[in-house]
PDB file of C-alpha atoms and ligand atoms in Angstrom:
ATOM      1  CA  MET A   1      30.643 -33.207 140.698  1.00 93.00           C
ATOM      2  CA  PHE A   2      27.480 -31.309 141.769  1.00 98.00           C
ATOM      3  CA  THR A   3      25.809 -32.065 144.747  1.00 98.00           C
ATOM      4  CA  ARG A   4      21.976 -29.974 144.268  1.00 98.00           C
ATOM      5  CA  ALA A   5      20.226 -28.213 142.082  1.00 98.00           C
ATOM      6  CA  ILE A   6      17.651 -25.768 142.318  1.00 99.00           C
ATOM      7  CA  VAL A   7      15.023 -25.300 139.879  1.00 99.00           C
ATOM      8  CA  ARG A   8      11.025 -23.850 139.559  1.00 98.00           C
ATOM      9  CA  ILE A   9       8.537 -25.464 138.847  1.00 98.00           C
ATOM     10  CA  PRO A  10       6.663 -22.764 135.428  1.00 98.00           C
ATOM     11  CA  GLY A  11       3.473 -21.074 136.510  1.00 98.00           C
ATOM     12  CA  SER A  12       0.185 -21.807 134.405  1.00 98.00           C
ATOM     13  CA  ASN A  13       0.712 -18.245 132.773  1.00 98.00           C
ATOM     14  CA  PHE A  14       4.087 -20.008 130.983  1.00 98.00           C
ATOM     15  CA  ASP A  15       3.523 -19.592 127.491  1.00 97.00           C
ATOM     16  CA  ALA A  16       2.726 -16.388 128.136  1.00 97.00           C
ATOM     17  CA  GLY A  17       6.551 -15.664 128.156  1.00 98.00           C
ATOM     18  CA  LEU A  18       9.209 -14.953 125.526  1.00 97.00           C
ATOM     19  CA  THR A  19       9.958 -16.409 122.135  1.00 96.00           C
ATOM     20  CA  THR A  20      11.549 -15.779 119.157  1.00 91.00           C
ATOM     21  CA  VAL A  21      10.292 -19.341 117.727  1.00 91.00           C
ATOM     22  CA  ALA A  22       7.212 -19.833 115.630  1.00 88.00           C
ATOM     23  CA  LEU A  23       6.158 -23.726 117.140  1.00 93.00           C
ATOM     24  CA  GLY A  24       2.861 -23.143 119.132  1.00 94.00           C
ATOM     25  CA  ARG A  25       1.954 -22.521 121.912  1.00 95.00           C
ATOM     26  CA  PRO A  26       3.349 -25.232 125.043  1.00 97.00           C
ATOM     27  CA  ARG A  27       0.828 -27.628 126.160  1.00 97.00           C
ATOM     28  CA  PHE A  28       0.812 -27.167 130.048  1.00 98.00           C
ATOM     29  CA  ASP A  29       0.194 -30.277 130.918  1.00 98.00           C
ATOM     30  CA  GLN A  30       2.679 -31.029 128.777  1.00 98.00           C
ATOM     31  CA  VAL A  31       4.937 -28.473 130.134  1.00 98.00           C
ATOM     32  CA  LEU A  32       5.009 -30.005 134.149  1.00 98.00           C
ATOM     33  CA  GLU A  33       5.253 -33.368 132.845  1.00 98.00           C
ATOM     34  CA  GLN A  34       8.379 -32.765 131.287  1.00 98.00           C
ATOM     35  CA  HIS A  35       9.580 -30.164 133.991  1.00 98.00           C
ATOM     36  CA  ARG A  36       8.560 -33.399 136.650  1.00 98.00           C
ATOM     37  CA  ARG A  37      10.815 -35.528 134.418  1.00 98.00           C
ATOM     38  CA  TYR A  38      13.882 -33.213 134.320  1.00 98.00           C
ATOM     39  CA  CYS A  39      14.099 -33.184 138.109  1.00 98.00           C
ATOM     40  CA  GLU A  40      13.798 -36.610 138.429  1.00 98.00           C
ATOM     41  CA  ALA A  41      16.535 -36.817 136.109  1.00 98.00           C
ATOM     42  CA  LEU A  42      18.523 -34.649 138.358  1.00 98.00           C
ATOM     43  CA  VAL A  43      17.611 -37.002 141.169  1.00 98.00           C
ATOM     44  CA  GLU A  44      19.007 -40.068 139.313  1.00 98.00           C
ATOM     45  CA  CYS A  45      21.571 -37.928 138.514  1.00 98.00           C
ATOM     46  CA  GLY A  46      22.424 -38.056 142.064  1.00 98.00           C
ATOM     47  CA  LEU A  47      21.215 -33.871 142.782  1.00 98.00           C
ATOM     48  CA  THR A  48      19.116 -32.765 145.681  1.00 98.00           C
ATOM     49  CA  LEU A  49      16.611 -30.527 144.867  1.00 98.00           C
ATOM     50  CA  THR A  50      15.934 -27.363 146.087  1.00 98.00           C
ATOM     51  CA  LYS A  51      11.951 -26.679 144.392  1.00 98.00           C
ATOM     52  CA  LEU A  52      11.000 -23.097 144.442  1.00 98.00           C
ATOM     53  CA  GLU A  53       7.154 -22.502 143.839  1.00 98.00           C
ATOM     54  CA  ALA A  54       5.609 -21.043 140.027  1.00 98.00           C
ATOM     55  CA  ASP A  55       5.854 -16.985 140.372  1.00 98.00           C
ATOM     56  CA  LEU A  56       3.425 -16.087 138.042  1.00 98.00           C
ATOM     57  CA  ARG A  57       4.882 -12.929 138.250  1.00 98.00           C
ATOM     58  CA  TYR A  58       7.418 -13.528 135.664  1.00 98.00           C
ATOM     59  CA  PRO A  59       6.965 -16.314 133.084  1.00 98.00           C
ATOM     60  CA  ASP A  60      10.063 -17.468 132.335  1.00 98.00           C
ATOM     61  CA  SER A  61      10.817 -17.797 135.550  1.00 98.00           C
ATOM     62  CA  THR A  62      10.948 -21.378 135.032  1.00 98.00           C
ATOM     63  CA  PHE A  63      14.219 -20.867 133.351  1.00 98.00           C
ATOM     64  CA  VAL A  64      15.850 -19.806 136.224  1.00 98.00           C
ATOM     65  CA  GLU A  65      19.812 -20.649 134.832  1.00 98.00           C
ATOM     66  CA  ASP A  66      19.537 -17.201 133.221  1.00 98.00           C
ATOM     67  CA  THR A  67      19.452 -15.546 136.864  1.00 98.00           C
ATOM     68  CA  ALA A  68      22.945 -16.827 138.717  1.00 98.00           C
ATOM     69  CA  ILE A  69      26.304 -17.762 138.002  1.00 98.00           C
ATOM     70  CA  LEU A  70      26.879 -20.978 140.829  1.00 98.00           C
ATOM     71  CA  THR A  71      30.736 -21.795 140.938  1.00 98.00           C
ATOM     72  CA  ALA A  72      32.527 -23.781 143.144  1.00 97.00           C
ATOM     73  CA  ARG A  73      34.181 -20.801 144.500  1.00 97.00           C
ATOM     74  CA  GLY A  74      31.401 -18.374 144.217  1.00 98.00           C
ATOM     75  CA  ALA A  75      28.255 -16.924 143.112  1.00 98.00           C
ATOM     76  CA  VAL A  76      27.142 -14.222 140.564  1.00 98.00           C
ATOM     77  CA  LEU A  77      23.009 -12.420 140.561  1.00 98.00           C
ATOM     78  CA  THR A  78      23.091 -11.571 137.084  1.00 98.00           C
ATOM     79  CA  ARG A  79      20.663  -8.335 135.336  1.00 98.00           C
ATOM     80  CA  PRO A  80      18.664 -10.490 132.822  1.00 98.00           C
ATOM     81  CA  GLY A  81      19.015  -8.787 129.360  1.00 98.00           C
ATOM     82  CA  ALA A  82      15.148  -8.807 128.615  1.00 98.00           C
ATOM     83  CA  LYS A  83      13.144  -6.361 131.317  1.00 97.00           C
ATOM     84  CA  SER A  84      10.421  -8.652 131.743  1.00 98.00           C
ATOM     85  CA  ARG A  85      12.749 -10.669 133.325  1.00 98.00           C
ATOM     86  CA  GLU A  86      14.800  -8.255 135.512  1.00 97.00           C
ATOM     87  CA  GLY A  87      12.786  -8.925 138.720  1.00 98.00           C
ATOM     88  CA  GLU A  88      13.482 -12.831 138.900  1.00 98.00           C
ATOM     89  CA  VAL A  89      17.303 -12.247 140.109  1.00 98.00           C
ATOM     90  CA  ASP A  90      15.052 -10.592 143.229  1.00 98.00           C
ATOM     91  CA  ALA A  91      13.050 -13.249 143.525  1.00 98.00           C
ATOM     92  CA  LEU A  92      15.852 -15.688 143.773  1.00 98.00           C
ATOM     93  CA  ARG A  93      18.286 -14.231 145.426  1.00 98.00           C
ATOM     94  CA  ALA A  94      17.460 -15.676 149.736  1.00 98.00           C
ATOM     95  CA  THR A  95      17.722 -19.158 148.024  1.00 98.00           C
ATOM     96  CA  VAL A  96      21.333 -18.465 146.125  1.00 98.00           C
ATOM     97  CA  GLU A  97      22.133 -16.781 149.394  1.00 98.00           C
ATOM     98  CA  ARG A  98      21.275 -20.096 151.101  1.00 98.00           C
ATOM     99  CA  PHE A  99      23.528 -21.421 149.519  1.00 98.00           C
ATOM    100  CA  TYR A 100      26.905 -18.632 149.268  1.00 98.00           C
ATOM    101  CA  PRO A 101      26.272 -15.839 152.453  1.00 92.00           C
ATOM    102  CA  SER A 102      27.889 -13.254 149.843  1.00 94.00           C
ATOM    103  CA  THR A 103      27.168 -12.762 146.863  1.00 97.00           C
ATOM    104  CA  LEU A 104      28.284 -10.722 143.984  1.00 98.00           C
ATOM    105  CA  SER A 105      26.629  -8.874 141.304  1.00 98.00           C
ATOM    106  CA  ILE A 106      25.900  -7.747 137.591  1.00 98.00           C
ATOM    107  CA  GLY A 107      24.909  -3.528 137.758  1.00 98.00           C
ATOM    108  CA  ALA A 108      23.479  -1.451 135.874  1.00 98.00           C
ATOM    109  CA  PRO A 109      24.011  -0.341 132.705  1.00 98.00           C
ATOM    110  CA  GLY A 110      25.648  -4.287 132.428  1.00 98.00           C
ATOM    111  CA  THR A 111      22.804  -7.105 131.295  1.00 98.00           C
ATOM    112  CA  LEU A 112      23.605 -10.565 131.593  1.00 98.00           C
ATOM    113  CA  ASP A 113      21.935 -14.100 130.977  1.00 98.00           C
ATOM    114  CA  GLY A 114      23.202 -17.974 132.914  1.00 98.00           C
ATOM    115  CA  GLY A 115      22.693 -18.989 129.380  1.00 98.00           C
ATOM    116  CA  ASP A 116      25.545 -17.148 127.664  1.00 98.00           C
ATOM    117  CA  ILE A 117      27.533 -18.380 130.628  1.00 98.00           C
ATOM    118  CA  CYS A 118      29.696 -21.522 130.280  1.00 98.00           C
ATOM    119  CA  GLU A 119      31.869 -22.704 132.781  1.00 98.00           C
ATOM    120  CA  ALA A 120      34.880 -25.544 131.582  1.00 98.00           C
ATOM    121  CA  GLU A 121      37.013 -26.191 134.196  1.00 96.00           C
ATOM    122  CA  ASP A 122      38.568 -22.989 135.809  1.00 95.00           C
ATOM    123  CA  ARG A 123      37.542 -20.899 132.694  1.00 97.00           C
ATOM    124  CA  PHE A 124      34.752 -19.279 131.632  1.00 98.00           C
ATOM    125  CA  LEU A 125      33.683 -18.287 128.216  1.00 98.00           C
ATOM    126  CA  ILE A 126      31.391 -15.117 127.514  1.00 98.00           C
ATOM    127  CA  GLY A 127      28.911 -15.165 124.909  1.00 98.00           C
ATOM    128  CA  LEU A 128      27.663 -10.948 123.908  1.00 98.00           C
ATOM    129  CA  SER A 129      23.783 -12.058 123.001  1.00 98.00           C
ATOM    130  CA  HIS A 130      20.654  -9.310 122.223  1.00 97.00           C
ATOM    131  CA  ARG A 131      20.881 -10.388 126.171  1.00 98.00           C
ATOM    132  CA  THR A 132      24.640  -9.966 127.561  1.00 98.00           C
ATOM    133  CA  ASN A 133      26.445  -6.890 127.151  1.00 98.00           C
ATOM    134  CA  GLU A 134      30.059  -5.569 126.955  1.00 98.00           C
ATOM    135  CA  GLU A 135      29.786  -3.922 129.717  1.00 98.00           C
ATOM    136  CA  GLY A 136      27.951  -7.678 131.728  1.00 98.00           C
ATOM    137  CA  ALA A 137      30.269  -9.546 130.320  1.00 98.00           C
ATOM    138  CA  ARG A 138      33.271  -7.269 132.075  1.00 98.00           C
ATOM    139  CA  GLN A 139      31.989  -6.744 135.510  1.00 98.00           C
ATOM    140  CA  LEU A 140      31.179 -10.952 135.089  1.00 98.00           C
ATOM    141  CA  ALA A 141      34.907 -10.939 133.602  1.00 98.00           C
ATOM    142  CA  ALA A 142      36.038  -9.445 136.311  1.00 98.00           C
ATOM    143  CA  HIS A 143      34.577 -11.231 139.757  1.00 98.00           C
ATOM    144  CA  LEU A 144      34.853 -14.106 137.870  1.00 98.00           C
ATOM    145  CA  GLY A 145      39.149 -13.206 138.181  1.00 98.00           C
ATOM    146  CA  GLY A 146      38.459 -11.914 141.629  1.00 98.00           C
ATOM    147  CA  LEU A 147      37.910 -15.622 142.485  1.00 98.00           C
ATOM    148  CA  GLY A 148      40.799 -17.219 140.266  1.00 98.00           C
ATOM    149  CA  TYR A 149      38.906 -17.839 137.127  1.00 98.00           C
ATOM    150  CA  SER A 150      39.898 -17.119 133.524  1.00 98.00           C
ATOM    151  CA  SER A 151      37.365 -15.949 131.087  1.00 98.00           C
ATOM    152  CA  SER A 152      37.187 -14.652 127.501  1.00 97.00           C
ATOM    153  CA  THR A 153      33.816 -12.987 125.098  1.00 98.00           C
ATOM    154  CA  ILE A 154      32.464 -15.098 122.007  1.00 98.00           C
ATOM    155  CA  ASP A 155      30.447 -12.734 119.877  1.00 97.00           C
ATOM    156  CA  VAL A 156      27.142 -14.549 119.281  1.00 97.00           C
ATOM    157  CA  ARG A 157      25.170 -11.361 118.545  1.00 98.00           C
ATOM    158  CA  GLY A 158      25.405 -12.061 114.534  1.00 96.00           C
ATOM    159  CA  MET A 159      23.438 -15.311 115.136  1.00 95.00           C
ATOM    160  CA  THR A 160      20.009 -15.769 114.261  1.00 91.00           C
ATOM    161  CA  THR A 161      19.356 -19.154 115.240  1.00 92.00           C
ATOM    162  CA  ILE A 162      20.417 -19.227 118.659  1.00 95.00           C
ATOM    163  CA  LEU A 163      19.567 -16.872 121.476  1.00 96.00           C
ATOM    164  CA  HIS A 164      22.188 -17.532 124.115  1.00 97.00           C
ATOM    165  CA  LEU A 165      25.767 -18.841 123.977  1.00 98.00           C
ATOM    166  CA  LYS A 166      24.859 -22.043 125.745  1.00 98.00           C
ATOM    167  CA  SER A 167      22.303 -22.394 122.833  1.00 97.00           C
ATOM    168  CA  GLY A 168      24.519 -23.125 120.733  1.00 98.00           C
ATOM    169  CA  ILE A 169      27.364 -25.144 123.038  1.00 98.00           C
ATOM    170  CA  SER A 170      27.911 -27.298 126.248  1.00 98.00           C
ATOM    171  CA  TYR A 171      31.233 -27.962 127.480  1.00 98.00           C
ATOM    172  CA  ILE A 172      30.506 -32.026 129.101  1.00 98.00           C
ATOM    173  CA  GLY A 173      33.879 -32.584 130.597  1.00 98.00           C
ATOM    174  CA  GLU A 174      36.974 -34.210 129.564  1.00 98.00           C
ATOM    175  CA  ASN A 175      38.154 -31.278 127.479  1.00 98.00           C
ATOM    176  CA  THR A 176      35.254 -31.852 125.719  1.00 98.00           C
ATOM    177  CA  VAL A 177      32.798 -29.382 123.682  1.00 98.00           C
ATOM    178  CA  VAL A 178      29.182 -30.080 122.462  1.00 98.00           C
ATOM    179  CA  VAL A 179      28.821 -27.238 119.622  1.00 98.00           C
ATOM    180  CA  MET A 180      27.021 -26.391 116.744  1.00 98.00           C
ATOM    181  CA  GLU A 181      28.261 -26.349 113.320  1.00 97.00           C
ATOM    182  CA  GLU A 182      28.540 -23.492 112.733  1.00 96.00           C
ATOM    183  CA  MET A 183      30.207 -22.048 115.361  1.00 96.00           C
ATOM    184  CA  ALA A 184      32.768 -24.925 115.797  1.00 97.00           C
ATOM    185  CA  GLU A 185      35.365 -23.223 114.023  1.00 96.00           C
ATOM    186  CA  ASN A 186      35.413 -20.465 116.460  1.00 96.00           C
ATOM    187  CA  GLU A 187      39.519 -19.892 117.605  1.00 95.00           C
ATOM    188  CA  ALA A 188      37.925 -20.126 121.065  1.00 96.00           C
ATOM    189  CA  PHE A 189      37.352 -23.622 120.675  1.00 97.00           C
ATOM    190  CA  ALA A 190      40.564 -24.277 120.180  1.00 95.00           C
ATOM    191  CA  GLY A 191      42.404 -26.947 122.171  1.00 95.00           C
ATOM    192  CA  TYR A 192      38.978 -28.433 122.447  1.00 98.00           C
ATOM    193  CA  GLU A 193      37.539 -31.931 120.991  1.00 98.00           C
ATOM    194  CA  LEU A 194      34.609 -30.845 119.785  1.00 98.00           C
ATOM    195  CA  ILE A 195      31.601 -33.188 118.777  1.00 98.00           C
ATOM    196  CA  ARG A 196      29.788 -30.982 116.007  1.00 98.00           C
ATOM    197  CA  VAL A 197      26.497 -31.048 115.448  1.00 98.00           C
ATOM    198  CA  GLY A 198      24.569 -30.778 112.092  1.00 97.00           C
ATOM    199  CA  GLU A 199      22.112 -27.790 111.598  1.00 96.00           C
ATOM    200  CA  GLU A 200      19.026 -30.657 111.561  1.00 97.00           C
ATOM    201  CA  GLU A 201      20.243 -31.085 114.960  1.00 98.00           C
ATOM    202  CA  SER A 202      21.743 -28.111 116.440  1.00 97.00           C
ATOM    203  CA  TYR A 203      19.082 -27.636 119.114  1.00 97.00           C
ATOM    204  CA  ALA A 204      20.578 -30.338 120.806  1.00 98.00           C
ATOM    205  CA  ALA A 205      23.681 -28.538 121.208  1.00 98.00           C
ATOM    206  CA  ASN A 206      22.417 -27.177 124.595  1.00 98.00           C
ATOM    207  CA  CYS A 207      23.316 -30.508 127.109  1.00 98.00           C
ATOM    208  CA  VAL A 208      24.819 -30.336 130.507  1.00 98.00           C
ATOM    209  CA  ARG A 209      26.553 -33.160 131.981  1.00 98.00           C
ATOM    210  CA  VAL A 210      25.924 -33.878 135.480  1.00 98.00           C
ATOM    211  CA  ASN A 211      28.130 -35.747 137.347  1.00 98.00           C
ATOM    212  CA  ASP A 212      28.291 -39.254 135.586  1.00 97.00           C
ATOM    213  CA  ARG A 213      25.466 -38.750 133.134  1.00 98.00           C
ATOM    214  CA  VAL A 214      25.115 -36.126 130.101  1.00 98.00           C
ATOM    215  CA  LEU A 215      21.267 -34.502 129.924  1.00 98.00           C
ATOM    216  CA  VAL A 216      20.606 -34.508 126.590  1.00 98.00           C
ATOM    217  CA  ALA A 217      16.931 -33.956 124.783  1.00 98.00           C
ATOM    218  CA  ALA A 218      14.446 -36.480 123.345  1.00 98.00           C
ATOM    219  CA  GLY A 219      14.714 -36.565 119.301  1.00 98.00           C
ATOM    220  CA  PHE A 220      18.173 -36.493 118.249  1.00 98.00           C
ATOM    221  CA  PRO A 221      19.832 -39.930 117.595  1.00 97.00           C
ATOM    222  CA  LYS A 222      23.332 -38.710 115.898  1.00 98.00           C
ATOM    223  CA  LEU A 223      23.892 -36.565 118.639  1.00 98.00           C
ATOM    224  CA  THR A 224      23.219 -39.284 121.457  1.00 97.00           C
ATOM    225  CA  ALA A 225      25.557 -41.539 119.192  1.00 98.00           C
ATOM    226  CA  ALA A 226      28.301 -39.376 118.778  1.00 98.00           C
ATOM    227  CA  LEU A 227      28.224 -38.795 122.588  1.00 98.00           C
ATOM    228  CA  ARG A 228      28.133 -42.847 122.999  1.00 98.00           C
ATOM    229  CA  ALA A 229      30.807 -43.126 120.743  1.00 98.00           C
ATOM    230  CA  ARG A 230      33.150 -40.452 122.455  1.00 97.00           C
ATOM    231  CA  GLY A 231      32.680 -42.792 125.480  1.00 98.00           C
ATOM    232  CA  PHE A 232      29.283 -40.184 127.254  1.00 98.00           C
ATOM    233  CA  GLU A 233      26.673 -42.213 129.004  1.00 98.00           C
ATOM    234  CA  SER A 234      23.580 -39.858 127.955  1.00 97.00           C
ATOM    235  CA  LEU A 235      20.183 -39.755 129.382  1.00 98.00           C
ATOM    236  CA  ALA A 236      17.818 -38.359 126.705  1.00 98.00           C
ATOM    237  CA  LEU A 237      14.140 -35.819 127.995  1.00 98.00           C
ATOM    238  CA  ASP A 238      11.424 -35.044 126.242  1.00 98.00           C
ATOM    239  CA  MET A 239      11.803 -30.721 125.919  1.00 98.00           C
ATOM    240  CA  SER A 240       9.725 -30.078 122.904  1.00 98.00           C
ATOM    241  CA  GLU A 241       7.209 -28.002 125.563  1.00 98.00           C
ATOM    242  CA  PHE A 242      10.392 -25.550 126.836  1.00 98.00           C
ATOM    243  CA  ARG A 243      11.587 -25.393 122.909  1.00 97.00           C
ATOM    244  CA  ARG A 244       8.257 -23.581 121.952  1.00 97.00           C
ATOM    245  CA  MET A 245       9.594 -20.998 124.465  1.00 97.00           C
ATOM    246  CA  ASP A 246      12.832 -20.596 123.731  1.00 96.00           C
ATOM    247  CA  GLY A 247      14.146 -22.542 126.530  1.00 97.00           C
ATOM    248  CA  GLY A 248      17.029 -25.870 126.480  1.00 95.00           C
ATOM    249  CA  LEU A 249      18.266 -28.210 129.315  1.00 97.00           C
ATOM    250  CA  SER A 250      20.645 -25.977 130.853  1.00 98.00           C
ATOM    251  CA  CYS A 251      18.078 -23.168 131.139  1.00 98.00           C
ATOM    252  CA  LEU A 252      15.773 -25.416 133.682  1.00 98.00           C
ATOM    253  CA  SER A 253      18.211 -26.082 137.020  1.00 98.00           C
ATOM    254  CA  LEU A 254      21.383 -24.171 138.406  1.00 98.00           C
ATOM    255  CA  ARG A 255      23.301 -26.984 139.367  1.00 98.00           C
ATOM    256  CA  PHE A 256      26.084 -26.390 141.869  1.00 98.00           C
TER     257      PHE A 256
HETATM  258  C1  CIR B   1      13.962 -16.128 127.524  1.00 96.82           C
HETATM  259  O1  CIR B   1      13.638 -15.450 126.088  1.00 96.82           O
HETATM  260  O2  CIR B   1      14.402 -15.245 128.177  1.00 96.82           O
HETATM  261  C2  CIR B   1      13.237 -17.422 127.817  1.00 96.82           C
HETATM  262  N1  CIR B   1      11.872 -18.008 126.701  1.00 96.82           N
HETATM  263  C3  CIR B   1      14.043 -18.310 127.464  1.00 96.82           C
HETATM  264  C4  CIR B   1      15.072 -18.283 128.008  1.00 96.82           C
HETATM  265  C5  CIR B   1      16.318 -19.894 128.239  1.00 96.82           C
HETATM  266  N2  CIR B   1      16.946 -19.494 129.111  1.00 96.82           N
HETATM  267  C6  CIR B   1      18.598 -20.372 128.040  1.00 96.82           C
HETATM  268  O3  CIR B   1      18.918 -20.725 127.051  1.00 96.82           O
HETATM  269  N3  CIR B   1      19.390 -20.352 129.335  1.00 96.82           N
END
């Protein structure tokens, strides 16, 4: 069970952030409205929110997930792989330290984005991506090992359609992984129940289990039906504006 989440309100320069997709510029009024609804959904799922003010120094800083790994046994501050996002960690540090008095961290030359880290009970999958390098993965694996978690890596650097590991997979509890069809045969998922997401709905593979619900992006009926068929209750949220900046549901919060 999660009890809390940290979120950061998007800044008015949100559209100056990084993106690899050509879906047009996000409309700021809708960005704020979608974020407001996202926060409301987390509260409906039982979480108490720590809502940080917009930080105009970092246009991507509403994607708080990338800056820390928060577990039941400890916290790791990351070192984001994109130069423009490096400072986001210092901006979040004091907030994380309110809840985790002693934090671990990733140091140079390691880089690591939280979007590459998938927690599945006591095991973590660490994506090697264009943001998370081998040294960052090695440091995180050592930290997690010290906390009593096991981990393994998955290399997604060859995949052009996803930014982070969790753009393509989500662990939703009950030994179940939602996974993009393209990655479903990876041996990392042996032993899990898989809900496969076809190419036409691949954006929706980034979903988030929050207590009794699975938050999913709105507009992906096949995944919603597959979740229902497996007994998961979903809650759909409009993510159109965050998608324009390569963002998914998980990246907008740190849940713990
Ligand atoms: C970036 O490129 O860093 C942001 N525009 C999007 C980050 C999305 N984060 C995530 O999926 N965890």
